[in-house]
Short mmCIF file of N, CA, C and O in Angstrom, two decimals:
data_model
loop_
_atom_site.label_atom_id
_atom_site.label_comp_id
_atom_site.label_asym_id
_atom_site.label_seq_id
_atom_site.Cartn_x
_atom_site.Cartn_y
_atom_site.Cartn_z
N MET D 1 96.16 80.60 67.78
CA MET D 1 95.73 80.17 69.10
C MET D 1 94.80 81.24 69.71
O MET D 1 95.10 82.42 69.67
N ARG D 2 93.70 80.79 70.24
CA ARG D 2 92.73 81.70 70.86
C ARG D 2 93.27 82.21 72.20
O ARG D 2 93.83 81.45 72.99
N LYS D 3 93.09 83.50 72.44
CA LYS D 3 93.53 84.09 73.71
C LYS D 3 92.56 83.73 74.82
O LYS D 3 91.36 83.58 74.59
N ILE D 4 93.07 83.62 76.03
CA ILE D 4 92.26 83.36 77.21
C ILE D 4 91.67 84.68 77.68
O ILE D 4 92.39 85.65 77.92
N LYS D 5 90.34 84.74 77.78
CA LYS D 5 89.65 85.95 78.22
C LYS D 5 89.64 85.99 79.75
O LYS D 5 89.12 85.08 80.40
N ILE D 6 90.18 87.09 80.30
CA ILE D 6 90.30 87.22 81.75
C ILE D 6 89.56 88.45 82.24
O ILE D 6 89.64 89.52 81.63
N ALA D 7 88.86 88.30 83.37
CA ALA D 7 88.19 89.41 84.04
C ALA D 7 88.68 89.47 85.48
O ALA D 7 88.97 88.44 86.08
N ILE D 8 88.76 90.67 86.02
CA ILE D 8 89.07 90.85 87.45
C ILE D 8 87.80 91.35 88.11
O ILE D 8 87.22 92.36 87.70
N ILE D 9 87.37 90.62 89.13
CA ILE D 9 86.17 91.02 89.87
C ILE D 9 86.55 91.23 91.32
O ILE D 9 87.11 90.36 91.97
N GLY D 10 86.19 92.40 91.82
CA GLY D 10 86.52 92.78 93.17
C GLY D 10 87.84 93.52 93.19
O GLY D 10 88.85 93.02 92.73
N LEU D 11 87.81 94.74 93.68
CA LEU D 11 89.01 95.58 93.69
C LEU D 11 89.40 95.97 95.11
O LEU D 11 90.24 96.83 95.30
N GLY D 12 88.81 95.32 96.09
CA GLY D 12 89.01 95.71 97.47
C GLY D 12 90.25 95.13 98.14
O GLY D 12 90.50 95.39 99.30
N HIS D 13 91.03 94.37 97.41
CA HIS D 13 92.18 93.71 98.01
C HIS D 13 93.43 94.07 97.24
O HIS D 13 93.41 94.18 96.01
N VAL D 14 94.54 94.20 97.92
CA VAL D 14 95.81 94.55 97.30
C VAL D 14 96.27 93.47 96.30
O VAL D 14 97.09 93.74 95.44
N HIS D 15 95.71 92.28 96.38
CA HIS D 15 96.10 91.20 95.47
C HIS D 15 95.78 91.51 94.01
O HIS D 15 96.35 90.91 93.11
N THR D 16 94.88 92.44 93.77
CA THR D 16 94.46 92.75 92.41
C THR D 16 95.65 93.08 91.51
O THR D 16 95.78 92.55 90.42
N GLN D 17 96.52 93.94 91.98
CA GLN D 17 97.65 94.33 91.13
C GLN D 17 98.62 93.19 90.90
O GLN D 17 99.15 93.03 89.80
N GLY D 18 98.81 92.34 91.88
CA GLY D 18 99.69 91.19 91.70
C GLY D 18 99.13 90.19 90.71
O GLY D 18 99.86 89.65 89.87
N LEU D 19 97.83 89.96 90.77
CA LEU D 19 97.18 89.05 89.83
C LEU D 19 97.33 89.57 88.40
O LEU D 19 97.65 88.83 87.48
N TYR D 20 97.10 90.85 88.24
CA TYR D 20 97.23 91.46 86.92
C TYR D 20 98.65 91.31 86.39
O TYR D 20 98.86 90.89 85.25
N ARG D 21 99.62 91.63 87.21
CA ARG D 21 101.02 91.55 86.78
C ARG D 21 101.41 90.13 86.38
O ARG D 21 102.08 89.91 85.37
N GLU D 22 100.98 89.16 87.18
CA GLU D 22 101.34 87.77 86.89
C GLU D 22 100.79 87.31 85.55
O GLU D 22 101.50 86.74 84.74
N PHE D 23 99.52 87.57 85.32
CA PHE D 23 98.90 87.11 84.07
C PHE D 23 99.32 87.97 82.88
O PHE D 23 99.34 87.50 81.75
N ASN D 24 99.66 89.22 83.12
CA ASN D 24 100.05 90.10 82.03
C ASN D 24 101.43 89.73 81.47
O ASN D 24 101.80 90.18 80.39
N GLN D 25 102.16 88.89 82.15
CA GLN D 25 103.42 88.39 81.63
C GLN D 25 103.19 87.57 80.36
O GLN D 25 104.12 87.36 79.58
N TYR D 26 101.97 87.10 80.19
CA TYR D 26 101.60 86.28 79.03
C TYR D 26 100.68 87.08 78.11
O TYR D 26 99.69 86.57 77.60
N ALA D 27 101.03 88.34 77.90
CA ALA D 27 100.17 89.27 77.15
C ALA D 27 99.78 88.74 75.77
O ALA D 27 98.69 89.04 75.28
N ASP D 28 100.62 87.95 75.16
CA ASP D 28 100.29 87.40 73.84
C ASP D 28 99.22 86.32 73.92
O ASP D 28 98.65 85.94 72.90
N GLU D 29 98.96 85.82 75.12
CA GLU D 29 98.03 84.72 75.29
C GLU D 29 96.74 85.09 76.02
O GLU D 29 95.85 84.26 76.14
N VAL D 30 96.67 86.33 76.53
CA VAL D 30 95.48 86.73 77.28
C VAL D 30 94.80 87.94 76.66
O VAL D 30 95.43 88.77 76.01
N GLU D 31 93.50 88.01 76.87
CA GLU D 31 92.69 89.17 76.47
C GLU D 31 91.98 89.64 77.73
O GLU D 31 91.19 88.90 78.32
N TRP D 32 92.28 90.86 78.15
CA TRP D 32 91.66 91.40 79.36
C TRP D 32 90.29 91.97 79.00
O TRP D 32 90.19 92.88 78.19
N LEU D 33 89.24 91.42 79.62
CA LEU D 33 87.89 91.93 79.39
C LEU D 33 87.63 93.20 80.19
O LEU D 33 86.84 94.04 79.80
N GLY D 34 88.25 93.30 81.35
CA GLY D 34 88.05 94.47 82.20
C GLY D 34 88.03 94.08 83.66
O GLY D 34 88.37 92.96 84.03
N MET D 35 87.61 95.04 84.48
CA MET D 35 87.52 94.81 85.92
C MET D 35 86.24 95.46 86.45
O MET D 35 85.72 96.40 85.86
N ALA D 36 85.75 94.90 87.54
CA ALA D 36 84.55 95.44 88.18
C ALA D 36 84.69 95.28 89.68
O ALA D 36 85.24 94.28 90.16
N ASP D 37 84.19 96.25 90.41
CA ASP D 37 84.17 96.16 91.86
C ASP D 37 82.91 95.41 92.28
O ASP D 37 82.04 95.12 91.46
N MET D 38 82.83 95.05 93.54
CA MET D 38 81.66 94.32 94.04
C MET D 38 80.47 95.25 94.25
O MET D 38 80.64 96.39 94.69
N GLU D 39 79.30 94.79 93.91
CA GLU D 39 78.01 95.42 94.23
C GLU D 39 77.90 96.89 93.87
O GLU D 39 77.23 97.65 94.55
N ASN D 40 78.59 97.34 92.81
CA ASN D 40 78.47 98.70 92.33
C ASN D 40 78.54 99.74 93.46
O ASN D 40 77.60 100.49 93.70
N PRO D 41 79.67 99.77 94.17
CA PRO D 41 79.79 100.75 95.26
C PRO D 41 79.83 102.17 94.70
O PRO D 41 80.00 102.36 93.50
N PRO D 42 79.71 103.17 95.57
CA PRO D 42 79.79 104.56 95.09
C PRO D 42 81.09 104.78 94.32
O PRO D 42 82.12 104.17 94.62
N ALA D 43 81.05 105.67 93.36
CA ALA D 43 82.20 105.91 92.47
C ALA D 43 83.46 106.27 93.25
O ALA D 43 84.55 105.85 92.90
N ASP D 44 83.32 107.04 94.33
CA ASP D 44 84.51 107.43 95.08
C ASP D 44 85.16 106.24 95.78
O ASP D 44 86.38 106.15 95.88
N LYS D 45 84.35 105.27 96.20
CA LYS D 45 84.89 104.07 96.83
C LYS D 45 85.61 103.20 95.79
O LYS D 45 86.69 102.68 96.05
N THR D 46 85.02 103.06 94.62
CA THR D 46 85.67 102.30 93.55
C THR D 46 86.98 102.98 93.15
O THR D 46 88.00 102.31 92.98
N ALA D 47 86.96 104.31 93.02
CA ALA D 47 88.18 105.04 92.66
C ALA D 47 89.27 104.81 93.72
O ALA D 47 90.44 104.62 93.38
N ARG D 48 88.86 104.79 94.97
CA ARG D 48 89.83 104.55 96.06
C ARG D 48 90.38 103.13 95.96
O ARG D 48 91.58 102.92 96.11
N HIS D 49 89.52 102.14 95.71
CA HIS D 49 89.97 100.76 95.55
C HIS D 49 90.97 100.65 94.39
O HIS D 49 92.00 99.98 94.52
N ILE D 50 90.67 101.30 93.28
CA ILE D 50 91.56 101.25 92.12
C ILE D 50 92.90 101.89 92.47
O ILE D 50 93.96 101.33 92.18
N GLU D 51 92.86 103.04 93.11
CA GLU D 51 94.09 103.75 93.45
C GLU D 51 94.95 102.92 94.41
O GLU D 51 96.16 102.83 94.24
N LEU D 52 94.32 102.31 95.41
CA LEU D 52 95.07 101.55 96.41
C LEU D 52 95.50 100.18 95.93
O LEU D 52 96.57 99.69 96.30
N ASN D 53 94.68 99.52 95.13
CA ASN D 53 94.86 98.09 94.89
C ASN D 53 95.11 97.66 93.45
O ASN D 53 95.58 96.55 93.23
N ALA D 54 94.77 98.48 92.48
CA ALA D 54 94.84 98.00 91.10
C ALA D 54 96.22 98.12 90.47
O ALA D 54 96.54 97.38 89.54
N GLY D 55 97.04 99.04 90.94
CA GLY D 55 98.37 99.18 90.37
C GLY D 55 98.32 99.35 88.86
O GLY D 55 97.59 100.19 88.33
N ASP D 56 99.07 98.53 88.15
CA ASP D 56 99.14 98.61 86.69
C ASP D 56 97.82 98.27 86.01
O ASP D 56 97.63 98.57 84.85
N ALA D 57 96.92 97.62 86.72
CA ALA D 57 95.62 97.23 86.14
C ALA D 57 94.70 98.42 85.94
O ALA D 57 93.63 98.28 85.37
N LYS D 58 95.12 99.61 86.38
CA LYS D 58 94.29 100.81 86.23
C LYS D 58 93.91 101.06 84.77
O LYS D 58 92.94 101.73 84.49
N SER D 59 94.70 100.54 83.86
CA SER D 59 94.44 100.77 82.45
C SER D 59 93.28 99.92 81.90
O SER D 59 92.80 100.14 80.80
N LEU D 60 92.83 98.94 82.68
CA LEU D 60 91.75 98.07 82.22
C LEU D 60 90.42 98.81 82.21
O LEU D 60 90.19 99.73 82.99
N ARG D 61 89.53 98.37 81.35
CA ARG D 61 88.17 98.93 81.27
C ARG D 61 87.44 98.63 82.59
O ARG D 61 87.47 97.51 83.09
N LEU D 62 86.82 99.63 83.16
CA LEU D 62 86.04 99.47 84.38
C LEU D 62 84.58 99.25 84.02
O LEU D 62 83.97 100.06 83.34
N VAL D 63 84.03 98.12 84.45
CA VAL D 63 82.64 97.77 84.20
C VAL D 63 81.87 98.04 85.49
O VAL D 63 82.33 97.70 86.58
N LYS D 64 80.71 98.66 85.36
CA LYS D 64 79.97 99.12 86.54
C LYS D 64 79.51 97.99 87.45
O LYS D 64 79.61 98.09 88.66
N HIS D 65 79.00 96.90 86.89
CA HIS D 65 78.52 95.79 87.71
C HIS D 65 79.21 94.51 87.28
O HIS D 65 79.28 94.21 86.09
N TYR D 66 79.69 93.75 88.22
CA TYR D 66 80.46 92.56 87.86
C TYR D 66 79.63 91.52 87.11
O TYR D 66 80.17 90.74 86.33
N GLY D 67 78.32 91.53 87.28
CA GLY D 67 77.45 90.61 86.52
C GLY D 67 77.53 90.87 85.02
O GLY D 67 77.49 89.95 84.22
N ASP D 68 77.67 92.15 84.66
CA ASP D 68 77.82 92.51 83.25
C ASP D 68 79.13 91.97 82.68
O ASP D 68 79.20 91.52 81.54
N LEU D 69 80.16 92.00 83.50
CA LEU D 69 81.45 91.48 83.08
C LEU D 69 81.40 89.96 82.93
O LEU D 69 81.92 89.40 81.96
N LEU D 70 80.74 89.30 83.84
CA LEU D 70 80.60 87.84 83.75
C LEU D 70 79.79 87.44 82.51
O LEU D 70 80.05 86.41 81.90
N ALA D 71 78.83 88.28 82.14
CA ALA D 71 78.00 87.99 80.96
C ALA D 71 78.81 88.01 79.66
O ALA D 71 78.37 87.46 78.66
N GLU D 72 79.98 88.61 79.69
CA GLU D 72 80.84 88.64 78.51
C GLU D 72 81.58 87.31 78.29
O GLU D 72 82.28 87.15 77.30
N GLY D 73 81.42 86.39 79.22
CA GLY D 73 81.97 85.04 79.04
C GLY D 73 83.46 84.89 79.23
O GLY D 73 84.14 84.30 78.39
N PRO D 74 84.00 85.39 80.35
CA PRO D 74 85.43 85.18 80.57
C PRO D 74 85.76 83.69 80.73
O PRO D 74 84.93 82.92 81.20
N ASP D 75 86.96 83.32 80.31
CA ASP D 75 87.44 81.96 80.53
C ASP D 75 87.98 81.81 81.95
O ASP D 75 87.99 80.72 82.50
N LEU D 76 88.42 82.93 82.51
CA LEU D 76 89.04 82.94 83.83
C LEU D 76 88.64 84.20 84.55
O LEU D 76 88.67 85.29 83.96
N VAL D 77 88.25 84.07 85.81
CA VAL D 77 87.91 85.22 86.64
C VAL D 77 88.91 85.27 87.79
O VAL D 77 89.06 84.30 88.53
N LEU D 78 89.58 86.41 87.91
CA LEU D 78 90.49 86.63 89.03
C LEU D 78 89.74 87.39 90.10
O LEU D 78 89.18 88.45 89.84
N CYS D 79 89.68 86.83 91.28
CA CYS D 79 88.89 87.40 92.36
C CYS D 79 89.77 88.27 93.25
O CYS D 79 90.62 87.76 93.97
N GLY D 80 89.57 89.58 93.14
CA GLY D 80 90.35 90.52 93.94
C GLY D 80 89.54 91.12 95.07
O GLY D 80 89.92 92.13 95.65
N SER D 81 88.43 90.48 95.39
CA SER D 81 87.57 90.99 96.47
C SER D 81 88.08 90.51 97.81
O SER D 81 88.99 89.68 97.90
N GLY D 82 87.46 91.01 98.86
CA GLY D 82 87.74 90.50 100.19
C GLY D 82 87.30 89.04 100.27
O GLY D 82 86.45 88.59 99.51
N ILE D 83 87.88 88.31 101.17
CA ILE D 83 87.60 86.88 101.30
C ILE D 83 86.11 86.59 101.47
O ILE D 83 85.59 85.63 100.92
N ALA D 84 85.41 87.43 102.18
CA ALA D 84 83.98 87.22 102.42
C ALA D 84 83.16 87.20 101.13
O ALA D 84 82.08 86.61 101.08
N ASP D 85 83.67 87.83 100.06
CA ASP D 85 82.95 87.88 98.79
C ASP D 85 83.35 86.81 97.79
O ASP D 85 82.77 86.72 96.72
N HIS D 86 84.35 86.02 98.09
CA HIS D 86 84.84 85.02 97.14
C HIS D 86 83.74 84.05 96.71
O HIS D 86 83.64 83.73 95.53
N ARG D 87 82.96 83.59 97.63
CA ARG D 87 81.91 82.61 97.28
C ARG D 87 80.90 83.21 96.30
O ARG D 87 80.51 82.58 95.33
N GLU D 88 80.49 84.45 96.57
CA GLU D 88 79.52 85.11 95.68
C GLU D 88 80.06 85.21 94.25
O GLU D 88 79.35 84.94 93.29
N VAL D 89 81.31 85.57 94.11
CA VAL D 89 81.92 85.71 92.79
C VAL D 89 82.01 84.33 92.12
O VAL D 89 81.72 84.17 90.94
N GLY D 90 82.37 83.33 92.90
CA GLY D 90 82.54 81.97 92.35
C GLY D 90 81.26 81.32 91.90
O GLY D 90 81.27 80.48 91.01
N GLU D 91 80.16 81.69 92.51
CA GLU D 91 78.89 81.08 92.14
C GLU D 91 78.35 81.77 90.91
O GLU D 91 77.64 81.36 90.13
#
């Protein structure tokens, strides 16, 4: 059975760690492509987002721009950005 490829885009919300934990319960069925913050913020801001919001997802590969992560063809994108950015990620 083919694994479902999952990406996390947006690290600005505390929901990121919960999303990771929920889907990671099915580790035999998912392949984590990585995570990316919105709009390539400064490294210190991304590090702060990861520290505050990523929880166990800190082990995922960090991709600099979320467009690069989308280009890898995830089957599912988990949106961990602020609500104002949800539409941009979805489009």
